[in-house]
mmCIF file with all atom_site columns, C-alpha atoms in Angstrom:
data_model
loop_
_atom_site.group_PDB
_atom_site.id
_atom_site.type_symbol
_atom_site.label_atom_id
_atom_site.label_alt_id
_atom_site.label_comp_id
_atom_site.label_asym_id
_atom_site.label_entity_id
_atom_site.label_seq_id
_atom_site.pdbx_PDB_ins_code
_atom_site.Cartn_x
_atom_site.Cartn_y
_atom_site.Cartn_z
_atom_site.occupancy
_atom_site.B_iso_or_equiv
_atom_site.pdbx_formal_charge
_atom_site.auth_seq_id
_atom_site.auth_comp_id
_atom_site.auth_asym_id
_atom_site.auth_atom_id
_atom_site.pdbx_PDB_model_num
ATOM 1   C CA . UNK M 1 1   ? 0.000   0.000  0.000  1.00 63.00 ? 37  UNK M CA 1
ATOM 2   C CA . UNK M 1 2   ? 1.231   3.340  -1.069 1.00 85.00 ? 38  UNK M CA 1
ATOM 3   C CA . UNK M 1 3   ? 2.021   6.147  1.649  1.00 87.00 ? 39  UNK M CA 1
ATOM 4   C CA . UNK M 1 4   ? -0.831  8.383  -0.133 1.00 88.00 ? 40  UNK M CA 1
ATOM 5   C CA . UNK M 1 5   ? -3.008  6.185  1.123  1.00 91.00 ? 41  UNK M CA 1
ATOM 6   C CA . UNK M 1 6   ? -1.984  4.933  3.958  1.00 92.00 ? 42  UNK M CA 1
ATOM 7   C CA . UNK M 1 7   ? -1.853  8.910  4.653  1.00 92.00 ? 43  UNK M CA 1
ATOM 8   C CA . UNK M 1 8   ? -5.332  9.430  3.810  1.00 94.00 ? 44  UNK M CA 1
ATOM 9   C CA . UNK M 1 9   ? -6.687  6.103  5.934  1.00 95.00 ? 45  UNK M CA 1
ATOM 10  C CA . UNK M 1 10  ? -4.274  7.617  9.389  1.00 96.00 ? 46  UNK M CA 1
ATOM 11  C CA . UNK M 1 11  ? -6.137  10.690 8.115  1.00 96.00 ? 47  UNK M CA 1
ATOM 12  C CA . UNK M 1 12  ? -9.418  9.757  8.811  1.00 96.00 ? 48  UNK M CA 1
ATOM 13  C CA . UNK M 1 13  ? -8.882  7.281  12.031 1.00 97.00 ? 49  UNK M CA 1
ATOM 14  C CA . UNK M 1 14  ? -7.537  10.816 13.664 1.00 97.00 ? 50  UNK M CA 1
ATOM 15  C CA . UNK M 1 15  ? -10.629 12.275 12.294 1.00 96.00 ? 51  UNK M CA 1
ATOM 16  C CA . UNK M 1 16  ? -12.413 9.962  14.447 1.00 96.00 ? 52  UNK M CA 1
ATOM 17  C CA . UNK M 1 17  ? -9.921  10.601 17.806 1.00 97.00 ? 53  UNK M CA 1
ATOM 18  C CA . UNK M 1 18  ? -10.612 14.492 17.104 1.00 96.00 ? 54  UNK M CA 1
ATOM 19  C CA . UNK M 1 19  ? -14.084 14.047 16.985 1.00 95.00 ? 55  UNK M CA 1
ATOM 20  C CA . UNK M 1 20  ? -14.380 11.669 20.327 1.00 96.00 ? 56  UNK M CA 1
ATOM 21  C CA . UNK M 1 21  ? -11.557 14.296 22.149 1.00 95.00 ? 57  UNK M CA 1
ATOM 22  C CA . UNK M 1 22  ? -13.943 17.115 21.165 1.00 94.00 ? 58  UNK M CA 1
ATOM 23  C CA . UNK M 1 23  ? -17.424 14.825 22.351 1.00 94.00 ? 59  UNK M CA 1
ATOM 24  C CA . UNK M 1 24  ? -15.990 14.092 25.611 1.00 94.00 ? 60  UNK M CA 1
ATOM 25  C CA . UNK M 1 25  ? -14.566 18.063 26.360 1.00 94.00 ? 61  UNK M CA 1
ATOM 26  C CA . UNK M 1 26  ? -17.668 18.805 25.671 1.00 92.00 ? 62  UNK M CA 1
ATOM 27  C CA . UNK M 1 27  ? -20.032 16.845 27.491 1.00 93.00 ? 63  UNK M CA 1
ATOM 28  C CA . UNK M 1 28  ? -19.282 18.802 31.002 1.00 91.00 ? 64  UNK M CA 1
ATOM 29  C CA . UNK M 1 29  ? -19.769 22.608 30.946 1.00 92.00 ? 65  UNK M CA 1
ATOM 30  C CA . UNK M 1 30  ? -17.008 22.775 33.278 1.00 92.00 ? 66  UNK M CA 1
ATOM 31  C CA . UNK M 1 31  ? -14.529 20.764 31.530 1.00 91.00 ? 67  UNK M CA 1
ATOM 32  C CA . UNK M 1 32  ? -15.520 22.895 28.019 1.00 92.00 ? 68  UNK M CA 1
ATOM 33  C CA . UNK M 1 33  ? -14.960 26.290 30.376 1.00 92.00 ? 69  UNK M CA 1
ATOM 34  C CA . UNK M 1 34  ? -11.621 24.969 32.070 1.00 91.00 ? 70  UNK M CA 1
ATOM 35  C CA . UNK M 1 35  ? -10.432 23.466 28.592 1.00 90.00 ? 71  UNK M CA 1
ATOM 36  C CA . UNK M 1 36  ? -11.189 25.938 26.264 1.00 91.00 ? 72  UNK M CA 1
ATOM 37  C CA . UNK M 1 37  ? -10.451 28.857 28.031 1.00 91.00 ? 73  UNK M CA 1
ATOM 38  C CA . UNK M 1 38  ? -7.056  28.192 28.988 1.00 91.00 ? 74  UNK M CA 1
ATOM 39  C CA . UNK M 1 39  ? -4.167  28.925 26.783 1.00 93.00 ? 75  UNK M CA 1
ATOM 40  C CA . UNK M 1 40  ? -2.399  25.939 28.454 1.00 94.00 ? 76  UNK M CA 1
ATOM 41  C CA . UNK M 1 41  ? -4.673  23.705 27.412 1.00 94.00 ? 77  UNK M CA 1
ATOM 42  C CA . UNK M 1 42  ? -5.675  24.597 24.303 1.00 94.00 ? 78  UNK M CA 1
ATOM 43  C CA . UNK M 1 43  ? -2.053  24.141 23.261 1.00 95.00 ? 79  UNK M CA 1
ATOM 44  C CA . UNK M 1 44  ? -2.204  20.977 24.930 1.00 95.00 ? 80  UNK M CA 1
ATOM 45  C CA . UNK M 1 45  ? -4.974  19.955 22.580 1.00 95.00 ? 81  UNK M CA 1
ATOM 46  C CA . UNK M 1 46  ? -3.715  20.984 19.133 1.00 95.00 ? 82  UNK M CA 1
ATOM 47  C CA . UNK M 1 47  ? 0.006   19.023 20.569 1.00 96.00 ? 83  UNK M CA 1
ATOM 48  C CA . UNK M 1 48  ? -1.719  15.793 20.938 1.00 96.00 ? 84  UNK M CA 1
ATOM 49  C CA . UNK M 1 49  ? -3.443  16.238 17.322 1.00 96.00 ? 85  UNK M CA 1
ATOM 50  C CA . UNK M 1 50  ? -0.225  17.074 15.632 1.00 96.00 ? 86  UNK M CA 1
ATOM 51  C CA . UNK M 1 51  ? 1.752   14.384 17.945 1.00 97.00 ? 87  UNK M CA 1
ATOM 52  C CA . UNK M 1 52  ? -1.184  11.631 16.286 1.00 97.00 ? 88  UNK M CA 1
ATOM 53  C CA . UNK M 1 53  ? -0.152  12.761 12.668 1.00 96.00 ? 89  UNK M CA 1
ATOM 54  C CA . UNK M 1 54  ? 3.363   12.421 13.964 1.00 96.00 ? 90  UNK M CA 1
ATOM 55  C CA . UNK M 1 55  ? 2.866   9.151  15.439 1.00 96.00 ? 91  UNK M CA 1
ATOM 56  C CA . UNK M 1 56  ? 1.015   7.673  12.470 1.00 95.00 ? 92  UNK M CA 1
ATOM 57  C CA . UNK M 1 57  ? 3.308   9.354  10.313 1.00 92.00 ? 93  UNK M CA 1
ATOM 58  C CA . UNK M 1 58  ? 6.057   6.641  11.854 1.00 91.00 ? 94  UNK M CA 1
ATOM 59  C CA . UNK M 1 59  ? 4.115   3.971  10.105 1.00 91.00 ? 95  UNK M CA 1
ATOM 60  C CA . UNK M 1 60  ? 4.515   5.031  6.535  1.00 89.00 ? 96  UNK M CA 1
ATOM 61  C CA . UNK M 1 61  ? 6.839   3.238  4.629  1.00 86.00 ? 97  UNK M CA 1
ATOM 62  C CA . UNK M 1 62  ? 10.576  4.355  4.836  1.00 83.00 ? 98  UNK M CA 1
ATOM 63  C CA . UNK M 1 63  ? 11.609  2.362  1.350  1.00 81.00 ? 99  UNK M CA 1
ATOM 64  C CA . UNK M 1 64  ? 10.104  5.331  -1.028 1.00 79.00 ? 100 UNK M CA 1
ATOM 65  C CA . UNK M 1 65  ? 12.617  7.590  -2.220 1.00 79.00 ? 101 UNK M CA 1
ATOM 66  C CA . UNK M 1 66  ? 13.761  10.494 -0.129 1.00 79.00 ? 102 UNK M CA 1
ATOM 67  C CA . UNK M 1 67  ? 11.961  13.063 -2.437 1.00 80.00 ? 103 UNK M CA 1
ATOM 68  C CA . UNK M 1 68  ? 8.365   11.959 -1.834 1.00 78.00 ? 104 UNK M CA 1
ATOM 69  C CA . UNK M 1 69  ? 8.962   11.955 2.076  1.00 81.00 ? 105 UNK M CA 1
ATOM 70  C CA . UNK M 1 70  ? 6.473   15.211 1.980  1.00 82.00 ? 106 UNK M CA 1
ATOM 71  C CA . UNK M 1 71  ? 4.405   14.014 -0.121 1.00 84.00 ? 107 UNK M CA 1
ATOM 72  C CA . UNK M 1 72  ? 2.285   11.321 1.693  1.00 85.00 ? 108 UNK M CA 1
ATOM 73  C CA . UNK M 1 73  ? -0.291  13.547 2.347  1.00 86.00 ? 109 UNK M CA 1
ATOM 74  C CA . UNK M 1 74  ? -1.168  14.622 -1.319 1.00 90.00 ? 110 UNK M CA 1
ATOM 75  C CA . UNK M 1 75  ? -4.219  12.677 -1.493 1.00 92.00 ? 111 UNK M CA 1
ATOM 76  C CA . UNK M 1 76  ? -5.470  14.457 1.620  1.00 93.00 ? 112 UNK M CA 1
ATOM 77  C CA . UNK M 1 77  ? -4.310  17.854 0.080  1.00 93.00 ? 113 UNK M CA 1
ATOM 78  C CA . UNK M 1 78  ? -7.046  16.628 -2.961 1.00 94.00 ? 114 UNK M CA 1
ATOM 79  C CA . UNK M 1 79  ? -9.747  15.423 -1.319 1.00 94.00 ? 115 UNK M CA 1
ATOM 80  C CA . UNK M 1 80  ? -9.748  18.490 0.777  1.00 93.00 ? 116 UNK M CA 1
ATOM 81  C CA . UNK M 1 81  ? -9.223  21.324 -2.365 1.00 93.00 ? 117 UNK M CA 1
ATOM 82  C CA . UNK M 1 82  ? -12.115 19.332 -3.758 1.00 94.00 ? 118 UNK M CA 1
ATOM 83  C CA . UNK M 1 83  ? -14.274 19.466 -1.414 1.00 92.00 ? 119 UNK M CA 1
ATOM 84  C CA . UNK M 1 84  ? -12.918 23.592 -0.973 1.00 90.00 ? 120 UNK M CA 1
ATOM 85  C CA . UNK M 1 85  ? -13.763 23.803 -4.466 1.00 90.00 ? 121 UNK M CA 1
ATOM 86  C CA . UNK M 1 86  ? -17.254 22.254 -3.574 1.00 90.00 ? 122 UNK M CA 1
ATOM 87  C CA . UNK M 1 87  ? -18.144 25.189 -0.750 1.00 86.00 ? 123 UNK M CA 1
ATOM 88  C CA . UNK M 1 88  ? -17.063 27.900 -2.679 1.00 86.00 ? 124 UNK M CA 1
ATOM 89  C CA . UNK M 1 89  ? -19.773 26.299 -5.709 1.00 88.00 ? 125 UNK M CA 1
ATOM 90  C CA . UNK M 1 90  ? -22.497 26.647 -3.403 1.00 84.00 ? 126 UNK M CA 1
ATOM 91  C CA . UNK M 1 91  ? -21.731 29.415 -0.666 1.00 81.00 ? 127 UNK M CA 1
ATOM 92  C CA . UNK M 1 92  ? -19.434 31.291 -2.900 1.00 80.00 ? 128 UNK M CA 1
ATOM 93  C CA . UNK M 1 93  ? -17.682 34.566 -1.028 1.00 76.00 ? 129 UNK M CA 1
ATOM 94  C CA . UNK M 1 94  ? -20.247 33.685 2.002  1.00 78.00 ? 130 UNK M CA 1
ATOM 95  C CA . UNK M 1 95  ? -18.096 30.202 2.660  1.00 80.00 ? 131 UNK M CA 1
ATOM 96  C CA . UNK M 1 96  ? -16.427 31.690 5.953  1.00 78.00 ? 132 UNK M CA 1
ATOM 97  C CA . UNK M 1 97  ? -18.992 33.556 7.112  1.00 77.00 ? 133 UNK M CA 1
ATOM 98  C CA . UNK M 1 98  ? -21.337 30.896 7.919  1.00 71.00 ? 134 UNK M CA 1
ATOM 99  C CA . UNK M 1 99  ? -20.466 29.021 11.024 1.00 73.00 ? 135 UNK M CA 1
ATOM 100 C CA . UNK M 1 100 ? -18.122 25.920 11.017 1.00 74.00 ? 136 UNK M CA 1
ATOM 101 C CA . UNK M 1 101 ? -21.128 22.810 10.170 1.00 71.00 ? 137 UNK M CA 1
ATOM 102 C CA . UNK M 1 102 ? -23.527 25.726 9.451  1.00 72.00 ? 138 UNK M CA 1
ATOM 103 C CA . UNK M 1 103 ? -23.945 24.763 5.654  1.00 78.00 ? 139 UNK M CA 1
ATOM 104 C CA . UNK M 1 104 ? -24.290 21.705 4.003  1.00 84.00 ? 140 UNK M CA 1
ATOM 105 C CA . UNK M 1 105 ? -21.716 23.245 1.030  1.00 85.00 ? 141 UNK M CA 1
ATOM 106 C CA . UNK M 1 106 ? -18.931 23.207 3.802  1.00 87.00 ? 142 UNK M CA 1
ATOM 107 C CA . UNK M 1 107 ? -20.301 20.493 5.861  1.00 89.00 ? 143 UNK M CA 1
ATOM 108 C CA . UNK M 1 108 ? -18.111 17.338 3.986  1.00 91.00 ? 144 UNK M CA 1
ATOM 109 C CA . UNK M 1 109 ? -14.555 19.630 4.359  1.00 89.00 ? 145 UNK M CA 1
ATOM 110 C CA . UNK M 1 110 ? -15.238 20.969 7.803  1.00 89.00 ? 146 UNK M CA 1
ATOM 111 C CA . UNK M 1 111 ? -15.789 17.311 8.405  1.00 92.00 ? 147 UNK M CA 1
ATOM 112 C CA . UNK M 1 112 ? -12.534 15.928 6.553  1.00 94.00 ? 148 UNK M CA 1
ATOM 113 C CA . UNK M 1 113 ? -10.280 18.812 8.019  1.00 93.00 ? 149 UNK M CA 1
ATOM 114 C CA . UNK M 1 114 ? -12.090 17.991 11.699 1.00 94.00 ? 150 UNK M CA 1
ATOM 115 C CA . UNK M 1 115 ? -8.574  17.912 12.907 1.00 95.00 ? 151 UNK M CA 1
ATOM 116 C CA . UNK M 1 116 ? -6.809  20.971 11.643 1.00 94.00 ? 152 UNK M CA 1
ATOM 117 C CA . UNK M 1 117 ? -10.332 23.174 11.667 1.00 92.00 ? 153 UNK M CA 1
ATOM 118 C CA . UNK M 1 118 ? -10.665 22.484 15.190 1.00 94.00 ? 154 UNK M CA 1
ATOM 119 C CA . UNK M 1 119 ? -7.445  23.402 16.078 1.00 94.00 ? 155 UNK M CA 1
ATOM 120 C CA . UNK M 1 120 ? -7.827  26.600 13.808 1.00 93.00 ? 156 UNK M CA 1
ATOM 121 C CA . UNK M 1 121 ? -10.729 27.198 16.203 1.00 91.00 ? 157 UNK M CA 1
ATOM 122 C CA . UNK M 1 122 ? -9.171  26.138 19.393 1.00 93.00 ? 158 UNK M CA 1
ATOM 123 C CA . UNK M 1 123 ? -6.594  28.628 18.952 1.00 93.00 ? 159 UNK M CA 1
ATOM 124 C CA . UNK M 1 124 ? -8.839  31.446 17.710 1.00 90.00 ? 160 UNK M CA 1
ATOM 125 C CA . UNK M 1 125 ? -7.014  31.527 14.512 1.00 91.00 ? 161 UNK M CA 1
ATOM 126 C CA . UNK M 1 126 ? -8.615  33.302 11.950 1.00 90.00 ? 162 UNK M CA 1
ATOM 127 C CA . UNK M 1 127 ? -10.320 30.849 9.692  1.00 86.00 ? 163 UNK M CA 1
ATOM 128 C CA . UNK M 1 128 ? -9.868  31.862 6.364  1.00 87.00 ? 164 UNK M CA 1
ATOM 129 C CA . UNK M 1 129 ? -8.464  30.294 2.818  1.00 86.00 ? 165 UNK M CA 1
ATOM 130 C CA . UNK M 1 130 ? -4.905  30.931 3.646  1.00 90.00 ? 166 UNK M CA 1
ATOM 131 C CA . UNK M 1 131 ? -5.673  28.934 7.204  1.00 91.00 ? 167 UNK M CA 1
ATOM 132 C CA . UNK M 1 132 ? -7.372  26.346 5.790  1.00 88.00 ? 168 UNK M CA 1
ATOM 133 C CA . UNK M 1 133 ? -4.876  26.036 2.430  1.00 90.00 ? 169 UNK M CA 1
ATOM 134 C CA . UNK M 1 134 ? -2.195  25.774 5.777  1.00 92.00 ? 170 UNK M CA 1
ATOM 135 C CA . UNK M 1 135 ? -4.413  23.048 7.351  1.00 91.00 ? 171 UNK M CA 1
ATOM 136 C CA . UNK M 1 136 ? -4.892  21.336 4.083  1.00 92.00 ? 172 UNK M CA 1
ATOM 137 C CA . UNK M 1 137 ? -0.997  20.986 3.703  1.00 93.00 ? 173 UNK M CA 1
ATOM 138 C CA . UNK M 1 138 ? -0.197  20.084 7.678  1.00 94.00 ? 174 UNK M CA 1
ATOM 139 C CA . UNK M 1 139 ? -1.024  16.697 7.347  1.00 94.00 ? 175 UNK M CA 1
ATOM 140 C CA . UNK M 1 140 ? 1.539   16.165 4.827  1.00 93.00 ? 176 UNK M CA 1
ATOM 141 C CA . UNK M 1 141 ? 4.237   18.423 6.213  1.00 94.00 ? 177 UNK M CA 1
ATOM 142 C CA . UNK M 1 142 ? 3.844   16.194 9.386  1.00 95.00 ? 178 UNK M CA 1
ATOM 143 C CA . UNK M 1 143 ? 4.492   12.826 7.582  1.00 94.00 ? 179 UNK M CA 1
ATOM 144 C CA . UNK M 1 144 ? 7.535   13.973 5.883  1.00 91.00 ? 180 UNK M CA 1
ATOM 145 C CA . UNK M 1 145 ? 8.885   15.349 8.691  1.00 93.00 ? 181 UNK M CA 1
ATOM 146 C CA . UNK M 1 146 ? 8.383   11.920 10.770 1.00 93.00 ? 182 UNK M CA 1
ATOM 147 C CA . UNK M 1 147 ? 9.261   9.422  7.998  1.00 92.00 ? 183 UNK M CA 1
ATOM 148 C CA . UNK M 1 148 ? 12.516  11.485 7.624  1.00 91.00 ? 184 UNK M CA 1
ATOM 149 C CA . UNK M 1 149 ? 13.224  11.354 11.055 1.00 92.00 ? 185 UNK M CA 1
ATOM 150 C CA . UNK M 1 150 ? 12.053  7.858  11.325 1.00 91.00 ? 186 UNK M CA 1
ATOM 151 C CA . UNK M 1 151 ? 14.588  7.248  8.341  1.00 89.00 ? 187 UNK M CA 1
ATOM 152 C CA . UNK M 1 152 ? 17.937  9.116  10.157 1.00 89.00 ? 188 UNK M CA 1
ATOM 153 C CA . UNK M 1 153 ? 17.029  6.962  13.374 1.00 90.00 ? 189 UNK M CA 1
ATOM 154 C CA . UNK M 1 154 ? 16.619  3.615  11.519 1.00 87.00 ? 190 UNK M CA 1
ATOM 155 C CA . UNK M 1 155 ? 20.307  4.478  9.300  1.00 85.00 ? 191 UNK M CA 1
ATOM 156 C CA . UNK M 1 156 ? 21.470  5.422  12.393 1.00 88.00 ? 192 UNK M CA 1
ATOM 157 C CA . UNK M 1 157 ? 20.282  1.872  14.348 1.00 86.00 ? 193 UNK M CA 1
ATOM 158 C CA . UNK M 1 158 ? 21.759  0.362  11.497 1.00 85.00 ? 194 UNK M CA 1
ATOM 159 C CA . UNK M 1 159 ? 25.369  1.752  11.443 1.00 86.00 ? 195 UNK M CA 1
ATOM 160 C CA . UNK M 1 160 ? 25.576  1.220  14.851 1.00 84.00 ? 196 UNK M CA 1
ATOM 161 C CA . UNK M 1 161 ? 24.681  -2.652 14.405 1.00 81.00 ? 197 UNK M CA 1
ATOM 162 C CA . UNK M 1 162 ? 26.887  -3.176 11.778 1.00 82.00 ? 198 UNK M CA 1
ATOM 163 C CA . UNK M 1 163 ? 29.956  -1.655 13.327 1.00 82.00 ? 199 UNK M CA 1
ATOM 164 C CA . UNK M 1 164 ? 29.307  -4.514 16.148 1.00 76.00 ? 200 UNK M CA 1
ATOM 165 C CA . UNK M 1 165 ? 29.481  -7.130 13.383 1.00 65.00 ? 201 UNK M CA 1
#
């Protein structure tokens, strides 16, 4: 299986983690008031969503060439600029002004970027097309970043054992 799409598949399981971190902040008023309105915590919140792509990120494959390292995430980067491209067909200008799962146009990306849109929101970025063009790419940027490191770490494990040969 390709890294694109193992990508996309780690993609959507942290969709899922988002969405049950977010259900059970927000099932107790008091949790919602002491999470979200703490700058501590809210960058507590966006860490452990960009540690997850990290993490998941150490399960793509290593054996593609070192030039496509940032480019596991393309497939996410599509599916989200198509489904961009389907907001702006039916909102139009109006896409960011209506609320985040106020319109069905925007409903399938705000779903698909769950992750990076609620961390826009979390941090009271402003969510615009630059932001979410910066979401769209995170996921991506992420995977390189750990499969190279991953790489380095493995070459490194294996210099190491075959100097003990």
């Amino acid at each position: 299986m390709r890294n694109n799409t193992r990508g996309l598949i780690f993609h959507i399981l942290i969709i899922f983690i988002t969405f049950a971190i977010a259900a059970i902040i927000n099932l107790s008023n008091s949790m919602r008031n002491l999470v979200y309105g703490n700058i501590f915590f809210k960058f507590i919140l966006v860490a452990v969503i960009l540690l997850l792509y990290y993490n998941f990120g150490k399960l793509l494959s290593k054996r593609n060439a070192r030039s496509l390292d940032f480019f596991a995430g393309n497939l996410i980067f599509l599916i989200g600029m198509i489904l961009f491209a389907l907001g702006l067909l039916g909102l139009g200008k109006e896409i960011f002004k209506a609320s985040i799962g106020g319109s069905y146009w925007k409903f399938p990306l705000e779903f698909f970027l769950m992750p990076e849109v609620y961390a826009i929101k979390v941090l009271g970025i402003n969510y615009n097309a630059l932001s979410l063009l910066i979401a769209t790419l995170m996921p991506g940027f992420i995977y390189g970043v750990s499969i190279k490191i991953s790489r380095k770490k493995m070459i490194k494990r294996n210099r190491i054992k075959n100097r003990r040969k």
